[in-house]
Short mmCIF file of C-alpha atoms and ligand atoms in Angstrom, two decimals:
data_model
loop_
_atom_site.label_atom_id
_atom_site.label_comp_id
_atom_site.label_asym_id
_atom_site.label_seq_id
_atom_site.Cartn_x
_atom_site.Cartn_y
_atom_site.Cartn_z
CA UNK N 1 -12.14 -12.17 -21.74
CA UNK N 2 -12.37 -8.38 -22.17
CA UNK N 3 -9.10 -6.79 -23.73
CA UNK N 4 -6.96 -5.03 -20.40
CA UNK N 5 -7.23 -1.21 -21.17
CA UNK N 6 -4.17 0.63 -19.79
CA UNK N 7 -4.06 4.42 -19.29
CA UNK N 8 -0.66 6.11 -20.67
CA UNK N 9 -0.16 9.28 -22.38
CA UNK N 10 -3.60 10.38 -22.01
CA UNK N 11 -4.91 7.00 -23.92
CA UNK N 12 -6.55 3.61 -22.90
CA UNK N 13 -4.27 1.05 -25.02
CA UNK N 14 -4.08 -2.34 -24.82
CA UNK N 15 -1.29 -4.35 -22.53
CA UNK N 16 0.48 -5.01 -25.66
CA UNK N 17 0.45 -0.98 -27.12
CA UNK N 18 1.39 0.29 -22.88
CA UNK N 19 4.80 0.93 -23.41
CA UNK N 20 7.43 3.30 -21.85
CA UNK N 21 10.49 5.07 -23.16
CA UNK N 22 13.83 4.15 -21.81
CA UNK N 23 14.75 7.71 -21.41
CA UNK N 24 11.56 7.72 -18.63
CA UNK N 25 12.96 8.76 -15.38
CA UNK N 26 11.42 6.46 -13.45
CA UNK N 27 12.74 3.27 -15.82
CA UNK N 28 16.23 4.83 -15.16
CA UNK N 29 16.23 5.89 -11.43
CA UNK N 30 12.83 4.30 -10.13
CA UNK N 31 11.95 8.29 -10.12
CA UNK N 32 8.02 8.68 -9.67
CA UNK N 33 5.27 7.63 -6.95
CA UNK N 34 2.73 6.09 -7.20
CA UNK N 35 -0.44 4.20 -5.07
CA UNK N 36 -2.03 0.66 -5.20
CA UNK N 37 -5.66 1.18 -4.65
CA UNK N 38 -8.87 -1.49 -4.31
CA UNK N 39 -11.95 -1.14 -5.91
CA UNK N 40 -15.10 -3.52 -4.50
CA UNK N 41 -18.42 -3.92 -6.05
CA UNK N 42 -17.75 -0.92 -8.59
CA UNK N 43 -16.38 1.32 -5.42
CA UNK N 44 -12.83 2.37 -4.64
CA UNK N 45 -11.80 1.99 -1.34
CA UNK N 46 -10.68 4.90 0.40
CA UNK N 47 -9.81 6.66 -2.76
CA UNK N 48 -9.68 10.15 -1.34
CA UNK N 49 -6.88 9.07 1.05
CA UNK N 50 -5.06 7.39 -1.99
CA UNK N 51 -5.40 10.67 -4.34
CA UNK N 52 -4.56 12.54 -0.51
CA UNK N 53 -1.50 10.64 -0.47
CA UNK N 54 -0.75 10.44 -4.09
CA UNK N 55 -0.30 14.21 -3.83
CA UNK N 56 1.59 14.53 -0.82
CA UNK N 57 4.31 11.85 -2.23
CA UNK N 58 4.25 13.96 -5.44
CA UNK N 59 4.83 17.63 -3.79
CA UNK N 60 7.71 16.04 -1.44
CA UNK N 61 9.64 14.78 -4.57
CA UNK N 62 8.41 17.84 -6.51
CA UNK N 63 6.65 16.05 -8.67
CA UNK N 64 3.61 18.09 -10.85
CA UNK N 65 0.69 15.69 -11.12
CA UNK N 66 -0.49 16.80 -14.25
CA UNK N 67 -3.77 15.97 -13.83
CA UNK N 68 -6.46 17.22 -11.24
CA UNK N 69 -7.45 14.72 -8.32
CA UNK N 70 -11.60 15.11 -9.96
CA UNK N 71 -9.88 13.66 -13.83
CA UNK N 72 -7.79 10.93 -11.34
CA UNK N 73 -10.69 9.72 -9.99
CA UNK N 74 -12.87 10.16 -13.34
CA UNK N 75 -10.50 8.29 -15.62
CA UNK N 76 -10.15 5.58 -12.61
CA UNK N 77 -13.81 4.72 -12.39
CA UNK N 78 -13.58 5.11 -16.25
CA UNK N 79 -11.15 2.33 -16.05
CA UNK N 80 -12.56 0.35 -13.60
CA UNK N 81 -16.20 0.24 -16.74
CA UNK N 82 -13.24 -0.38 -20.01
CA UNK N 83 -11.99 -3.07 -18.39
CA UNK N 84 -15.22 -4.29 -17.46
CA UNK N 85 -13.96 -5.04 -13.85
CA UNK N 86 -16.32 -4.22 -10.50
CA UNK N 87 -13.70 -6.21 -7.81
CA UNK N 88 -10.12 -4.74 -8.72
CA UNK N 89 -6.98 -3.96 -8.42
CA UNK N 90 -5.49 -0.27 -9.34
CA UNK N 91 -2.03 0.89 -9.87
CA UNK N 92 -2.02 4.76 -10.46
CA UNK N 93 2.04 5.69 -11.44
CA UNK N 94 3.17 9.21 -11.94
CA UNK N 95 6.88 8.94 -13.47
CA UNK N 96 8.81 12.16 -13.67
CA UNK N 97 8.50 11.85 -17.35
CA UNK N 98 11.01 11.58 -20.55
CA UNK N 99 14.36 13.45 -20.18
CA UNK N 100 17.81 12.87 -20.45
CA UNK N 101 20.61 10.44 -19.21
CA UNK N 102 21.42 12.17 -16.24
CA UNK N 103 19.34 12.37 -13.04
CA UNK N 104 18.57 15.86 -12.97
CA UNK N 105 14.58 16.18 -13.02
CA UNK N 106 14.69 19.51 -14.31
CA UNK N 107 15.17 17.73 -17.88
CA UNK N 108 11.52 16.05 -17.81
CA UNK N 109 9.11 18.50 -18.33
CA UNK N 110 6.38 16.09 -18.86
CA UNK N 111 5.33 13.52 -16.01
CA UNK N 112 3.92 10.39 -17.08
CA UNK N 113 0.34 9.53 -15.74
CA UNK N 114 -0.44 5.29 -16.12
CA UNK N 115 -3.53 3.32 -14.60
CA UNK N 116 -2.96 -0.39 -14.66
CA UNK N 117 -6.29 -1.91 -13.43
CA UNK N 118 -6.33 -5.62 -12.74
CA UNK N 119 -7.78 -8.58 -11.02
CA UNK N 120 -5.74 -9.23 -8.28
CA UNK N 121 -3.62 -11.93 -6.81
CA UNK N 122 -3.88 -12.14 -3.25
CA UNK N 123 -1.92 -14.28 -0.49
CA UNK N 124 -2.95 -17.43 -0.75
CA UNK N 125 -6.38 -18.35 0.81
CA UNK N 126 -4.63 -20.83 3.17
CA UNK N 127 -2.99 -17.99 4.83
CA UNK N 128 -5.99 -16.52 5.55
CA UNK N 129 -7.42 -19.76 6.93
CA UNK N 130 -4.32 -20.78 8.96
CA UNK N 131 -1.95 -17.68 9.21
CA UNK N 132 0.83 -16.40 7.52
CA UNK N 133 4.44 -17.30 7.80
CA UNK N 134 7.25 -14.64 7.97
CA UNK N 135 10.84 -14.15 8.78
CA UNK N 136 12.57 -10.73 10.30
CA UNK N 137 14.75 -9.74 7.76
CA UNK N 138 18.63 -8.28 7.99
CA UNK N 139 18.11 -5.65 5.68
CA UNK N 140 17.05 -2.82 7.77
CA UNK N 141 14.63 -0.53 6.54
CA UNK N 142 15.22 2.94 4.75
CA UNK N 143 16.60 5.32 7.17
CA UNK N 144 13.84 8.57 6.94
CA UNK N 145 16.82 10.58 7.17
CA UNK N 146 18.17 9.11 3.60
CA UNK N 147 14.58 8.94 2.06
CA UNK N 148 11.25 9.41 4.02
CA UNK N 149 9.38 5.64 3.65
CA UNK N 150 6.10 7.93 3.91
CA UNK N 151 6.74 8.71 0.41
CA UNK N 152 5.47 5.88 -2.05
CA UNK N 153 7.80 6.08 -4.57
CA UNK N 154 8.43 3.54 -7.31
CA UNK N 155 11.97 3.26 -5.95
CA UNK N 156 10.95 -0.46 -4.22
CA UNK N 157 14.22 -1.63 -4.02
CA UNK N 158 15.33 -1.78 -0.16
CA UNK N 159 11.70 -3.77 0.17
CA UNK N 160 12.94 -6.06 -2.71
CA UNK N 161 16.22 -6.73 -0.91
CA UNK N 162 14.11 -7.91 2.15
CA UNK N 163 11.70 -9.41 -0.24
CA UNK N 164 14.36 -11.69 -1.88
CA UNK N 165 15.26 -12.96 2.11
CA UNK N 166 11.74 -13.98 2.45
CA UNK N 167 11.89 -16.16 -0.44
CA UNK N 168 15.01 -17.91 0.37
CA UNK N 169 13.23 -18.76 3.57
CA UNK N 170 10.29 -20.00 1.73
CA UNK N 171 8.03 -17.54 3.18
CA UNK N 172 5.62 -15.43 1.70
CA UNK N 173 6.93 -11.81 3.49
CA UNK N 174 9.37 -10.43 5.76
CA UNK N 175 9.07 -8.18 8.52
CA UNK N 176 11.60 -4.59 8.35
CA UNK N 177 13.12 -3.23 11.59
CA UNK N 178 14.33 0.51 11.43
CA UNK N 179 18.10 1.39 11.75
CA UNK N 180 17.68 1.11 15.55
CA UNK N 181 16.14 -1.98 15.49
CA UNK N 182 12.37 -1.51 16.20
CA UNK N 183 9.66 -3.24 14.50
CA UNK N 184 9.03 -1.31 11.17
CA UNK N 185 6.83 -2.69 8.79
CA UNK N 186 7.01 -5.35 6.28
CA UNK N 187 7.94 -5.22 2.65
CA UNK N 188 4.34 -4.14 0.94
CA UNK N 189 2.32 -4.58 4.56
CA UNK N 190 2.31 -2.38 7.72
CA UNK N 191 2.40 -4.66 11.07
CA UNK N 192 0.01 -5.49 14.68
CA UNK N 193 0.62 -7.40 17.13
CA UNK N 194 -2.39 -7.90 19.98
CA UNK N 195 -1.16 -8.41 23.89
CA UNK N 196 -3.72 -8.83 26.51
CA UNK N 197 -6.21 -7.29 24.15
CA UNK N 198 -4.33 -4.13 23.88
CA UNK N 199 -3.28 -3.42 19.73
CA UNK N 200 -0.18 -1.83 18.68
CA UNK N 201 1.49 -0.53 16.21
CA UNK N 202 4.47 1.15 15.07
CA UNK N 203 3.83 4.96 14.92
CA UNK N 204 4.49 6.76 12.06
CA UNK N 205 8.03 8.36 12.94
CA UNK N 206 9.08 4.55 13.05
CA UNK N 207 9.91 5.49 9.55
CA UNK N 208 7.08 3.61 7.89
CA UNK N 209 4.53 4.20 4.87
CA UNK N 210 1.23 5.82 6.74
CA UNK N 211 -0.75 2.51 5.28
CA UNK N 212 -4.29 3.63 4.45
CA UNK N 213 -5.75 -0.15 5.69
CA UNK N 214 -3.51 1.06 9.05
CA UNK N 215 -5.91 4.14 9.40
CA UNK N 216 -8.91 2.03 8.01
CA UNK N 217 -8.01 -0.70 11.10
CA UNK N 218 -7.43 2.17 13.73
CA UNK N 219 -10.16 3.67 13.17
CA UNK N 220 -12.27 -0.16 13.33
CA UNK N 221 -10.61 -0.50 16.80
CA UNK N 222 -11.39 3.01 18.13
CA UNK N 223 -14.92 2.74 16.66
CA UNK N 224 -16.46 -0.64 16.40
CA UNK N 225 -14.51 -2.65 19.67
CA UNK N 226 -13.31 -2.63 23.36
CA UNK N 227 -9.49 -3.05 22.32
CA UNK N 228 -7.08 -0.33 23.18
CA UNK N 229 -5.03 0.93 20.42
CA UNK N 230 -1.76 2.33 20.54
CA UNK N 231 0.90 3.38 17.98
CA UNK N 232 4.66 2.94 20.14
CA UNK N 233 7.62 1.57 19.01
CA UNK N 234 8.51 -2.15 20.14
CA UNK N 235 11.47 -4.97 19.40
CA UNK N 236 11.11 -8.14 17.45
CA UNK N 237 11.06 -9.76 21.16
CA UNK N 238 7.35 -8.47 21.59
CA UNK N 239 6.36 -10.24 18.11
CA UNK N 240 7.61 -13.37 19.48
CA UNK N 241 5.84 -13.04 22.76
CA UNK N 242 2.45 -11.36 21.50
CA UNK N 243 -1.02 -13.07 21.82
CA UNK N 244 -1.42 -12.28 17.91
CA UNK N 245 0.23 -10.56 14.92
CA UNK N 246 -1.86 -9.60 11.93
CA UNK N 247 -0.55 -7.48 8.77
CA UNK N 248 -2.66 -4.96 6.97
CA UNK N 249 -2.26 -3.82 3.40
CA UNK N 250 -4.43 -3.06 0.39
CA UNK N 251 -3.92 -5.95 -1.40
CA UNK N 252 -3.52 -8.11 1.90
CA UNK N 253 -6.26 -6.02 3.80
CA UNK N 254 -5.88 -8.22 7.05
CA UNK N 255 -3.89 -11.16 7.45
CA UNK N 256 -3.26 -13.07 10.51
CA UNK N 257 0.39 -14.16 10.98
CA UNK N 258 1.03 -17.37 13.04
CA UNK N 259 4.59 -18.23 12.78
CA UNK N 260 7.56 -15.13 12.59
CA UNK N 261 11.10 -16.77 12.28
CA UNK N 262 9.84 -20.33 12.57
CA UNK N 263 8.75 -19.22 15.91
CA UNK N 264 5.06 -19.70 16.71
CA UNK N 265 2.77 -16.64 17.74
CA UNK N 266 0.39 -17.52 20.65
CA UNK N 267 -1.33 -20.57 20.20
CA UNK N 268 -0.11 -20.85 16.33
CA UNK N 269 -3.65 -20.70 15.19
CA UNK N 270 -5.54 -17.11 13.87
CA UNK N 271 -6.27 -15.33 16.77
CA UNK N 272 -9.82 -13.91 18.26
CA UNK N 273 -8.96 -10.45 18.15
CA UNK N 274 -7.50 -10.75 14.27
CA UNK N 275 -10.74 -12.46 13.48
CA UNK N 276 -12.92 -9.72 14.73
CA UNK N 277 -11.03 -7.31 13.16
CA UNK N 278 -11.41 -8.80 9.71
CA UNK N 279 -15.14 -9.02 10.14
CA UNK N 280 -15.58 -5.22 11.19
CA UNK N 281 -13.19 -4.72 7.60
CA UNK N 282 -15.43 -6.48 5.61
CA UNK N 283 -18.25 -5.12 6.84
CA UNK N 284 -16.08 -1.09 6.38
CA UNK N 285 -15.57 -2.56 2.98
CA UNK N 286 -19.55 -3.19 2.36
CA UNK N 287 -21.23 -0.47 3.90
CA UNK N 288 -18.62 1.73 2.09
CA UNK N 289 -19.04 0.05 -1.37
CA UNK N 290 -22.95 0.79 -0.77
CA UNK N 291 -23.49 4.43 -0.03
CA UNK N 292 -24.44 5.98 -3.30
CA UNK N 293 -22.14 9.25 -3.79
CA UNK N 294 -18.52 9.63 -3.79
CA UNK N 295 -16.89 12.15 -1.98
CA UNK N 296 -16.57 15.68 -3.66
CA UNK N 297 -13.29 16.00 -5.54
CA UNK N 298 -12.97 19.31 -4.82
CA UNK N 299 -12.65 19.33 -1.46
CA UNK N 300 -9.31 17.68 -1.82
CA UNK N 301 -7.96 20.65 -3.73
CA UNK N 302 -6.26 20.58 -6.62
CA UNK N 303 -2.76 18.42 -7.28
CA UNK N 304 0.19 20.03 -8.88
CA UNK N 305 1.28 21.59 -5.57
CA UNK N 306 5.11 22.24 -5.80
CA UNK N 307 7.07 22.30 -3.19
CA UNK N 308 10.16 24.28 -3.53
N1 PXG U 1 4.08 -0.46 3.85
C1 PXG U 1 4.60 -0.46 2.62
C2 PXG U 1 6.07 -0.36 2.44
C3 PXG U 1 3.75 -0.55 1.51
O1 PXG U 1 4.25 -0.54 0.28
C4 PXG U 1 1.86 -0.65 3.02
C5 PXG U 1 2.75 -0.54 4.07
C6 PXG U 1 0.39 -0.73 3.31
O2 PXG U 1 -0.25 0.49 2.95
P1 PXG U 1 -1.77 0.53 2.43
O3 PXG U 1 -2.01 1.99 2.16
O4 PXG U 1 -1.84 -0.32 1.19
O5 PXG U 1 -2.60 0.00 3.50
C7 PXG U 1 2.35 -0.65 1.71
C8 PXG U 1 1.43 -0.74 0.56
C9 PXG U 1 2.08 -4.61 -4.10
C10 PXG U 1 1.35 -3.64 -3.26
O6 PXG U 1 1.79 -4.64 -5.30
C11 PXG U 1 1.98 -3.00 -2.23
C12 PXG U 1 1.29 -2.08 -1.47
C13 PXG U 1 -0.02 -1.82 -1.70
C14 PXG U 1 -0.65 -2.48 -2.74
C15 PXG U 1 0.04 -3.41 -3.52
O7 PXG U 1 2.93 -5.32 -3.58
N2 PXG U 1 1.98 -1.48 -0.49
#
């Protein structure tokens, strides 16, 4: 077993030597954003609309990435060889930085850049086999108006509150409704459900996170099948009624769900529709992994944008 290599401070250090102060304004206020990212066979998936996002996340909170989105994606691949890793999981953190007790930002004026790069632990295999179990949980999700869900911060814990319901139900994940009670997505996972071969989803002004698998499977649809797609808001009552509910999610990528509030979703078996969905993502996921040159950097433009 290789040594992990984390990336803090502008140094790979071991797990043991990756250590944060307490005055870090993200330990004390959960103040920073960050993106969970996939590598396969040496590739990262999708990594321009991770950095894309990265950046917008950090501008809304006026956060100054101190690093360009070309050394991002240099010290990630550079990561991805110390840690000796070509399947992988990547955590990329900016935290507003070290500053004082207080939460005014203006008293970190250095942003802290980490790269956690790990194998990673999916859901179960059995879910994928036979479909995932979840419940609709209470807590409602993040009104935009009090913080806008399409920013990935590392404040988590509204998702954690909805998390914590889904364990006492003994279920791996819960499914969020907005303050007016439409679908919204689920704790780390955006939701689909499939009716008489037409997929929907909730649009963005749901209030959701703009998932990056989301795009990857609504582009699959428009692309690679006969489905019709659509992004409109719908109740809980249209889960329980659907043909098929899947979730999508970088670590999840797509999972079929087969029983929502004990309640069982079409026939209560991984549906056709889910199935051919997963194989077009694999195959996204291959061909992608295989084309030789990563996108140009550059034509993201630089990140430090501050928005004032
Ligand atoms: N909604 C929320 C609230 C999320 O946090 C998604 C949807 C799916 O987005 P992507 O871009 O991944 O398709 C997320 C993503 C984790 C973990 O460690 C969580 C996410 C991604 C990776 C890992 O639980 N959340």
């Amino acid at each position: 077993m290789t040594e992990m290599k984390i990336f803090i401070d502008g140094k790979w250090v071991s797990r043991k030597s990756a250590k944060i102060s307490v005055f870090d304004h993200g330990v004390l206020y959960g103040d920073g954003v960050f993106e969970g990212i996939r590598a396969y066979g040496g590739r990262v998936f999708r990594l321009n609309a991770h950095l894309s996002r990265l950046q917008r996340s950090a501008a809304l909170t006026s956060l100054v990435i101190p690093l360009t989105a070309a050394k991002l994606e240099k010290l990630i691949y550079e990561g991805l060889k110390r840690n000796r890793l070509q399947d992988a999981y990547i955590r990329l953190l900016v935290t507003r930085g070290e500053g004082d007790l207080g939460l005014d930002p203006r008293c970190c004026p250095k942003p802290n850049v980490i790269i956690i790069i790990d194998k990673l632990a999916l859901f179960p295999e059995k879910c994928y086999r036979e479909g995932l179990q979840a419940v609709i949980a209470q807590t409602r999700r993040t009104n935009p108006d009090a913080l806008d869900p399409t920013i990935k911060s590392m404040n988590y814990l509204n998702n954690i509150l909805a998390k914590i319901e889904a364990n006492r139900q003994g279920v791996p994940e819960a499914i969020m409704l907005n303050a007016k009670g439409y679908v919204c997505e689920c704790t780390g996972d955006n939701v689909f459900y499939v009716k008489d071969r037409v997929v929907v989803t909730p649009p963005v002004s749901a209030g959701i996170l703009e998932g990056i698998t989301r795009a990857a499977v609504i582009e699959i649809i428009r692309k690679k099948t006969s489905f019709a797609i659509k992004e409109s808001l719908f109740t809980p009552q249209e889960l329980f009624s659907a043909d098929e509910v899947f979730f999508t999610g970088t670590a999840a990528e797509i999972i079929p769900v087969t029983l929502i509030n004990k309640r069982p979703i079409g026939t209560g078996a991984p549906g056709a529709v889910t199935q051919e969905l997963v194989g077009h993502f694999k195959q996204l996921i291959k061909s992608e992994a295989s084309s030789t040159q990563p996108a140009s950097p550059q034509r993201r433009g630089s990140i430090g944008l501050r928005l004032s």
